[in-house]
Amino acid sequence: MNQINSRKVVQLSHGGGGKEMNHLIKDLFFKAFDNPILRNEEDAAVLHFNGDVAFTTDSFTVAPLFFSGGDIGKLSIAGTVNDLAMMAAEPQYLSCSFIIEEGFEIAKLKTIVESMAKELKQSGARIVCGDTKVVPRGCADGLFINTSGVGRILRKGISVKNLACDDVIIVSRDIGRHGAAILMAREGLALDSELTSDCATLWPIVEQLIAANIEIHAMRDATRGGLSAVLNEWAQASDVEINVHEEAIPVCDEVRGLCELYGFEPFDLANEGTFILAVPKESADATLEIMKRFCHCEQASIIGDVNENRKGKVVLNTPWGSTRYLDLPQGELLPRIC
């Protein structure tokens, strides 16, 4: 009976350092993430770099683990790779650590790991080290993942502090999809729609912009806190006013409907494959052309610009001709969104 269970669910012995753990690592993780550095099986990966590198880390506790458009595995790779991409760093090496609750289905774990391997191919990054811990039932909610990553910086000078007067603000696609998709899955909503999370690796788009020599002053993926958080962080860090136009911000009908139902604003909802750029006004048309022609960003739009009037503030112009400050979101709209 125990042998049958060990094939179907994760047991404490899978984290005990013995045969079961060895089988789990070799048959699942090594098979999915196979590369020469990982196969060395040393205590630490040996890496070589030339020039400046970016380094980032993130932990993923999203609930539910599977949602429309992705799962925790895809999210854990895209999230860390995107943090590197937003610094114009080519994603190269990742680590991953799993904290698994005793009794977690091995079939689900396999699906998640395969999802991670598939998403890695979008950027060419490799997982070169990792860790596995199994905790008793009740000590974790199924599965948590931590991923860290390093990448070689291909373009220096991209920073939250580099917005300049007359820059334009561009959003890569419609906003709020990830937050809305998680909300829909968590609440068991059965909407007559095909709303999916925007969860995706952004490096291929950024790579095209760098190759085209587009001047980029700032770039950030609009994850927790959404568009509102990014714009407020930029306005304060660069000591400028950011002026945005509500009608220019793309929002799909499904997200708008859920926001009306729950009293949210789409500007505050999380995204996991949508990013914001600040570029000089004279580079705006070329930026949009590349994003739309080569990167499938058909909804990429100029949503605002930068001035020095009310420094540190984000001003939203409504479709009715009024204006208001777009503030940082307050409280926790949706815990465990990523």
Short mmCIF file of C-alpha atoms in Angstrom, two decimals:
data_model
loop_
_atom_site.label_atom_id
_atom_site.label_comp_id
_atom_site.label_asym_id
_atom_site.label_seq_id
_atom_site.Cartn_x
_atom_site.Cartn_y
_atom_site.Cartn_z
CA MET A 1 0.00 0.00 0.00
CA ASN A 2 2.82 2.36 0.92
CA GLN A 3 4.56 1.64 -2.37
CA ILE A 4 1.38 2.48 -4.29
CA ASN A 5 0.96 5.74 -2.36
CA SER A 6 4.59 6.71 -2.93
CA ARG A 7 3.95 6.57 -6.66
CA LYS A 8 0.87 8.80 -6.47
CA VAL A 9 1.51 11.35 -3.73
CA VAL A 10 4.50 13.10 -2.22
CA GLN A 11 5.54 11.64 1.12
CA LEU A 12 7.84 13.00 3.80
CA SER A 13 10.46 10.53 2.61
CA HIS A 14 10.63 12.39 -0.72
CA GLY A 15 12.41 15.14 1.18
CA GLY A 16 14.46 12.89 3.42
CA GLY A 17 17.61 12.64 1.35
CA GLY A 18 17.22 8.91 0.62
CA LYS A 19 16.10 6.74 -2.27
CA GLU A 20 12.66 8.34 -2.63
CA MET A 21 14.13 11.82 -2.84
CA ASN A 22 16.76 10.67 -5.29
CA HIS A 23 14.08 9.16 -7.55
CA LEU A 24 11.99 12.33 -7.39
CA ILE A 25 14.91 14.56 -8.30
CA LYS A 26 16.33 12.36 -11.05
CA ASP A 27 13.07 11.15 -12.62
CA LEU A 28 11.19 14.45 -12.48
CA PHE A 29 13.33 17.56 -11.98
CA PHE A 30 16.50 16.51 -13.79
CA LYS A 31 14.49 15.04 -16.66
CA ALA A 32 12.50 18.26 -17.16
CA PHE A 33 15.32 20.77 -16.58
CA ASP A 34 18.20 18.78 -18.06
CA ASN A 35 21.36 20.75 -18.91
CA PRO A 36 25.13 20.17 -18.45
CA ILE A 37 25.46 22.45 -15.39
CA LEU A 38 22.61 20.74 -13.56
CA ARG A 39 23.92 17.30 -14.46
CA ASN A 40 27.21 18.05 -12.68
CA GLU A 41 25.27 17.54 -9.42
CA GLU A 42 27.66 19.72 -7.42
CA ASP A 43 26.64 21.55 -4.24
CA ALA A 44 26.61 24.80 -6.22
CA ALA A 45 26.45 25.69 -9.90
CA VAL A 46 29.62 27.17 -11.36
CA LEU A 47 28.79 30.13 -13.65
CA HIS A 48 30.85 32.48 -15.78
CA PHE A 49 29.92 36.07 -16.60
CA ASN A 50 31.37 38.93 -18.58
CA GLY A 51 30.18 42.41 -17.67
CA ASP A 52 27.32 43.54 -15.43
CA VAL A 53 24.66 41.06 -14.34
CA ALA A 54 21.20 41.49 -12.83
CA PHE A 55 20.06 39.22 -9.99
CA THR A 56 16.50 38.76 -8.71
CA THR A 57 14.40 36.41 -6.59
CA ASP A 58 10.70 35.78 -6.04
CA SER A 59 8.47 33.33 -4.17
CA PHE A 60 5.21 32.01 -5.56
CA THR A 61 2.25 31.05 -3.38
CA VAL A 62 -0.59 31.62 -5.84
CA ALA A 63 -3.97 30.06 -5.03
CA PRO A 64 -5.34 28.17 -6.82
CA LEU A 65 -2.26 26.47 -8.26
CA PHE A 66 -3.95 26.08 -11.65
CA PHE A 67 -5.84 28.93 -13.30
CA SER A 68 -7.04 29.92 -16.74
CA GLY A 69 -3.94 30.70 -18.79
CA GLY A 70 -1.33 29.18 -16.51
CA ASP A 71 -0.27 27.53 -13.28
CA ILE A 72 2.20 28.15 -10.48
CA GLY A 73 5.00 26.59 -12.54
CA LYS A 74 4.59 28.85 -15.56
CA LEU A 75 4.17 31.81 -13.21
CA SER A 76 7.37 31.03 -11.29
CA ILE A 77 9.48 31.05 -14.46
CA ALA A 78 7.80 33.98 -16.22
CA GLY A 79 7.84 36.09 -13.06
CA THR A 80 11.56 35.78 -12.42
CA VAL A 81 12.55 35.98 -16.10
CA ASN A 82 10.42 39.11 -16.48
CA ASP A 83 12.15 40.81 -13.54
CA LEU A 84 15.44 40.32 -15.38
CA ALA A 85 13.99 41.39 -18.72
CA MET A 86 12.72 44.66 -17.23
CA MET A 87 16.36 45.53 -16.51
CA ALA A 88 17.28 44.68 -20.11
CA ALA A 89 19.11 41.62 -18.78
CA GLU A 90 19.16 38.48 -20.89
CA PRO A 91 17.83 35.70 -18.59
CA GLN A 92 20.51 33.02 -18.28
CA TYR A 93 20.51 31.00 -15.06
CA LEU A 94 17.74 30.26 -12.58
CA SER A 95 17.52 28.38 -9.31
CA CYS A 96 14.28 26.85 -8.09
CA SER A 97 13.21 25.59 -4.68
CA PHE A 98 10.08 23.59 -3.99
CA ILE A 99 8.28 23.42 -0.64
CA ILE A 100 5.81 20.57 -1.03
CA GLU A 101 3.09 19.53 1.40
CA GLU A 102 2.96 15.83 2.27
CA GLY A 103 0.20 14.17 0.23
CA PHE A 104 0.52 16.44 -2.82
CA GLU A 105 -0.31 14.51 -5.98
CA ILE A 106 2.77 13.58 -7.99
CA ALA A 107 0.75 13.87 -11.22
CA LYS A 108 0.05 17.54 -10.42
CA LEU A 109 3.69 18.11 -9.52
CA LYS A 110 4.72 16.62 -12.85
CA THR A 111 2.31 18.90 -14.73
CA ILE A 112 3.71 21.95 -12.94
CA VAL A 113 7.34 20.98 -13.56
CA GLU A 114 6.64 20.35 -17.24
CA SER A 115 4.96 23.75 -17.42
CA MET A 116 8.14 25.31 -15.99
CA ALA A 117 10.31 23.51 -18.56
CA LYS A 118 8.07 24.71 -21.39
CA GLU A 119 8.18 28.33 -20.20
CA LEU A 120 11.98 28.26 -19.89
CA LYS A 121 12.17 27.73 -23.65
CA GLN A 122 10.61 31.16 -24.22
CA SER A 123 13.76 32.85 -22.95
CA GLY A 124 16.46 30.20 -23.21
CA ALA A 125 17.22 30.43 -19.49
CA ARG A 126 18.31 27.28 -17.65
CA ILE A 127 17.66 26.01 -14.14
CA VAL A 128 21.10 25.14 -12.79
CA CYS A 129 20.45 24.45 -9.11
CA GLY A 130 17.57 23.88 -6.73
CA ASP A 131 16.21 22.44 -3.53
CA THR A 132 13.28 20.28 -2.43
CA LYS A 133 11.63 20.28 0.98
CA VAL A 134 8.61 18.24 2.02
CA VAL A 135 6.62 19.44 5.04
CA PRO A 136 3.91 17.54 7.01
CA ARG A 137 0.25 17.87 6.09
CA GLY A 138 -1.17 21.21 7.19
CA CYS A 139 2.19 23.01 7.14
CA ALA A 140 1.81 24.33 3.57
CA ASP A 141 -1.02 24.76 1.10
CA GLY A 142 0.01 22.17 -1.47
CA LEU A 143 3.05 23.71 -3.09
CA PHE A 144 5.20 26.83 -2.88
CA ILE A 145 8.01 27.65 -5.31
CA ASN A 146 10.92 30.07 -5.07
CA THR A 147 12.89 30.99 -8.17
CA SER A 148 15.95 33.22 -8.38
CA GLY A 149 17.63 34.32 -11.58
CA VAL A 150 20.65 36.08 -13.01
CA GLY A 151 21.06 37.62 -16.44
CA ARG A 152 23.58 39.57 -18.47
CA ILE A 153 22.64 43.23 -18.84
CA LEU A 154 22.53 44.14 -22.53
CA ARG A 155 21.42 47.76 -22.11
CA LYS A 156 22.48 49.92 -19.19
CA GLY A 157 20.65 52.92 -17.77
CA ILE A 158 17.07 51.63 -17.56
CA SER A 159 15.78 52.76 -14.17
CA VAL A 160 12.75 53.97 -12.24
CA LYS A 161 14.76 57.17 -11.70
CA ASN A 162 15.25 57.94 -15.39
CA LEU A 163 11.89 59.28 -16.52
CA ALA A 164 12.29 62.64 -18.22
CA CYS A 165 9.98 65.50 -19.17
CA ASP A 166 8.11 64.76 -22.45
CA ASP A 167 8.62 60.97 -22.19
CA VAL A 168 5.58 59.01 -23.28
CA ILE A 169 4.13 56.10 -21.29
CA ILE A 170 3.31 52.92 -23.24
CA VAL A 171 1.43 49.84 -22.02
CA SER A 172 2.09 46.58 -23.89
CA ARG A 173 -1.47 45.19 -23.82
CA ASP A 174 -4.78 45.26 -21.91
CA ILE A 175 -4.44 45.37 -18.13
CA GLY A 176 -5.83 43.43 -15.18
CA ARG A 177 -6.14 39.99 -16.74
CA HIS A 178 -4.11 38.00 -14.19
CA GLY A 179 -5.89 39.44 -11.18
CA ALA A 180 -9.27 38.89 -12.82
CA ALA A 181 -8.42 35.31 -13.85
CA ILE A 182 -7.32 34.42 -10.30
CA LEU A 183 -10.44 36.04 -8.87
CA MET A 184 -12.60 34.08 -11.30
CA ALA A 185 -10.90 30.78 -10.40
CA ARG A 186 -10.98 31.45 -6.66
CA GLU A 187 -14.63 32.44 -6.57
CA GLY A 188 -15.68 29.63 -8.89
CA LEU A 189 -17.21 32.08 -11.32
CA ALA A 190 -18.48 30.53 -14.53
CA LEU A 191 -18.54 33.48 -16.87
CA ASP A 192 -19.55 33.15 -20.48
CA SER A 193 -16.12 34.26 -21.61
CA GLU A 194 -12.62 33.06 -22.41
CA LEU A 195 -10.84 35.31 -19.94
CA THR A 196 -7.30 34.06 -19.32
CA SER A 197 -4.37 35.35 -17.34
CA ASP A 198 -1.79 37.32 -19.31
CA CYS A 199 0.95 35.20 -17.67
CA ALA A 200 3.82 35.11 -20.19
CA THR A 201 7.56 35.56 -20.61
CA LEU A 202 8.37 39.08 -21.83
CA TRP A 203 12.01 38.61 -22.83
CA PRO A 204 11.31 38.02 -26.57
CA ILE A 205 9.62 41.44 -26.77
CA VAL A 206 12.34 43.22 -24.83
CA GLU A 207 15.00 41.53 -26.94
CA GLN A 208 13.40 42.94 -30.09
CA LEU A 209 13.30 46.46 -28.64
CA ILE A 210 16.96 46.26 -27.65
CA ALA A 211 17.93 44.88 -31.06
CA ALA A 212 16.14 47.83 -32.70
CA ASN A 213 18.18 50.19 -30.50
CA ILE A 214 15.06 51.76 -28.98
CA GLU A 215 15.97 54.23 -26.24
CA ILE A 216 14.19 53.07 -23.08
CA HIS A 217 14.23 55.22 -19.94
CA ALA A 218 12.19 52.92 -17.67
CA MET A 219 10.50 49.54 -18.00
CA ARG A 220 8.55 47.45 -15.49
CA ASP A 221 6.06 44.60 -15.51
CA ALA A 222 2.84 45.62 -13.79
CA THR A 223 2.49 42.76 -11.30
CA ARG A 224 1.09 43.27 -7.78
CA GLY A 225 -0.47 46.71 -7.49
CA GLY A 226 -0.96 46.81 -11.25
CA LEU A 227 -0.58 49.89 -13.42
CA SER A 228 -1.26 52.22 -10.46
CA ALA A 229 1.70 50.91 -8.46
CA VAL A 230 4.17 51.15 -11.37
CA LEU A 231 3.21 54.70 -12.30
CA ASN A 232 3.29 55.95 -8.71
CA GLU A 233 6.68 54.35 -8.07
CA TRP A 234 8.04 55.99 -11.23
CA ALA A 235 6.56 59.42 -10.47
CA GLN A 236 8.09 59.44 -6.99
CA ALA A 237 11.46 57.93 -7.95
CA SER A 238 11.96 60.34 -10.89
CA ASP A 239 10.25 63.29 -9.16
CA VAL A 240 7.92 63.97 -12.10
CA GLU A 241 4.19 64.07 -12.84
CA ILE A 242 2.77 61.27 -14.98
CA ASN A 243 -0.36 62.25 -16.84
CA VAL A 244 -2.49 59.36 -18.16
CA HIS A 245 -5.73 59.19 -20.14
CA GLU A 246 -8.29 56.62 -19.00
CA GLU A 247 -9.78 56.14 -22.46
CA ALA A 248 -6.36 55.19 -23.86
CA ILE A 249 -5.77 52.38 -21.32
CA PRO A 250 -6.87 49.05 -22.85
CA VAL A 251 -9.17 46.99 -20.59
CA CYS A 252 -11.17 44.01 -21.88
CA ASP A 253 -14.90 43.76 -21.21
CA GLU A 254 -14.51 40.73 -18.90
CA VAL A 255 -12.05 42.53 -16.60
CA ARG A 256 -14.19 45.65 -16.61
CA GLY A 257 -17.25 43.58 -15.70
CA LEU A 258 -15.52 41.81 -12.80
CA CYS A 259 -14.24 45.15 -11.49
CA GLU A 260 -17.75 46.55 -11.49
CA LEU A 261 -19.05 43.43 -9.72
CA TYR A 262 -16.42 43.50 -6.94
CA GLY A 263 -15.76 47.22 -6.71
CA PHE A 264 -12.17 47.03 -7.99
CA GLU A 265 -10.34 49.30 -10.41
CA PRO A 266 -8.58 47.62 -13.35
CA PHE A 267 -5.59 49.92 -12.78
CA ASP A 268 -4.98 48.16 -9.44
CA LEU A 269 -5.27 44.54 -10.62
CA ALA A 270 -2.17 42.40 -11.05
CA ASN A 271 -0.68 41.45 -14.40
CA GLU A 272 1.92 38.77 -15.14
CA GLY A 273 2.70 39.41 -18.81
CA THR A 274 2.03 43.12 -19.28
CA PHE A 275 4.67 45.80 -18.99
CA ILE A 276 4.95 49.57 -19.01
CA LEU A 277 7.63 51.61 -20.80
CA ALA A 278 8.77 55.19 -20.64
CA VAL A 279 10.48 56.28 -23.86
CA PRO A 280 11.32 59.66 -25.42
CA LYS A 281 8.44 61.11 -27.45
CA GLU A 282 10.43 60.84 -30.67
CA SER A 283 10.88 57.07 -30.12
CA ALA A 284 7.21 56.34 -29.45
CA ASP A 285 6.13 55.43 -33.01
CA ALA A 286 9.11 53.14 -33.58
CA THR A 287 8.51 51.43 -30.23
CA LEU A 288 4.86 50.75 -31.03
CA GLU A 289 5.67 49.53 -34.53
CA ILE A 290 8.15 46.94 -33.24
CA MET A 291 5.84 45.77 -30.46
CA LYS A 292 2.90 45.35 -32.83
CA ARG A 293 4.75 43.98 -35.87
CA PHE A 294 7.15 41.53 -34.25
CA CYS A 295 5.85 40.85 -30.76
CA HIS A 296 2.09 40.31 -31.10
CA CYS A 297 1.39 43.37 -28.92
CA GLU A 298 -1.54 44.48 -31.05
CA GLN A 299 -3.04 46.40 -28.12
CA ALA A 300 0.15 48.30 -27.24
CA SER A 301 -0.85 51.93 -26.68
CA ILE A 302 0.44 55.30 -25.59
CA ILE A 303 -1.49 56.02 -22.40
CA GLY A 304 0.16 59.20 -21.15
CA ASP A 305 3.20 61.41 -20.83
CA VAL A 306 5.59 62.93 -18.33
CA ASN A 307 5.82 66.55 -17.16
CA GLU A 308 7.19 68.45 -14.20
CA ASN A 309 4.01 70.12 -12.90
CA ARG A 310 2.87 68.10 -9.86
CA LYS A 311 6.01 66.19 -9.04
CA GLY A 312 5.54 62.75 -7.53
CA LYS A 313 1.88 62.51 -8.63
CA VAL A 314 -0.02 60.43 -11.19
CA VAL A 315 -2.96 62.30 -12.75
CA LEU A 316 -5.77 60.36 -14.42
CA ASN A 317 -7.85 62.17 -17.05
CA THR A 318 -11.32 60.64 -17.17
CA PRO A 319 -13.50 60.31 -20.30
CA TRP A 320 -15.82 62.96 -18.82
CA GLY A 321 -13.19 65.69 -18.82
CA SER A 322 -12.40 65.59 -15.10
CA THR A 323 -9.07 64.71 -13.49
CA ARG A 324 -8.09 62.91 -10.29
CA TYR A 325 -4.99 61.51 -8.70
CA LEU A 326 -4.38 57.83 -9.40
CA ASP A 327 -3.03 56.67 -6.04
CA LEU A 328 -1.19 53.56 -4.94
CA PRO A 329 -3.64 50.75 -4.14
CA GLN A 330 -4.43 50.43 -0.44
CA GLY A 331 -4.91 47.22 1.55
CA GLU A 332 -4.77 43.75 0.05
CA LEU A 333 -7.19 43.37 -2.85
CA LEU A 334 -6.39 39.74 -3.63
CA PRO A 335 -3.91 37.89 -1.40
CA ARG A 336 -1.74 35.14 -2.93
CA ILE A 337 -2.07 36.51 -6.46
CA CYS A 338 1.37 35.25 -7.46
#
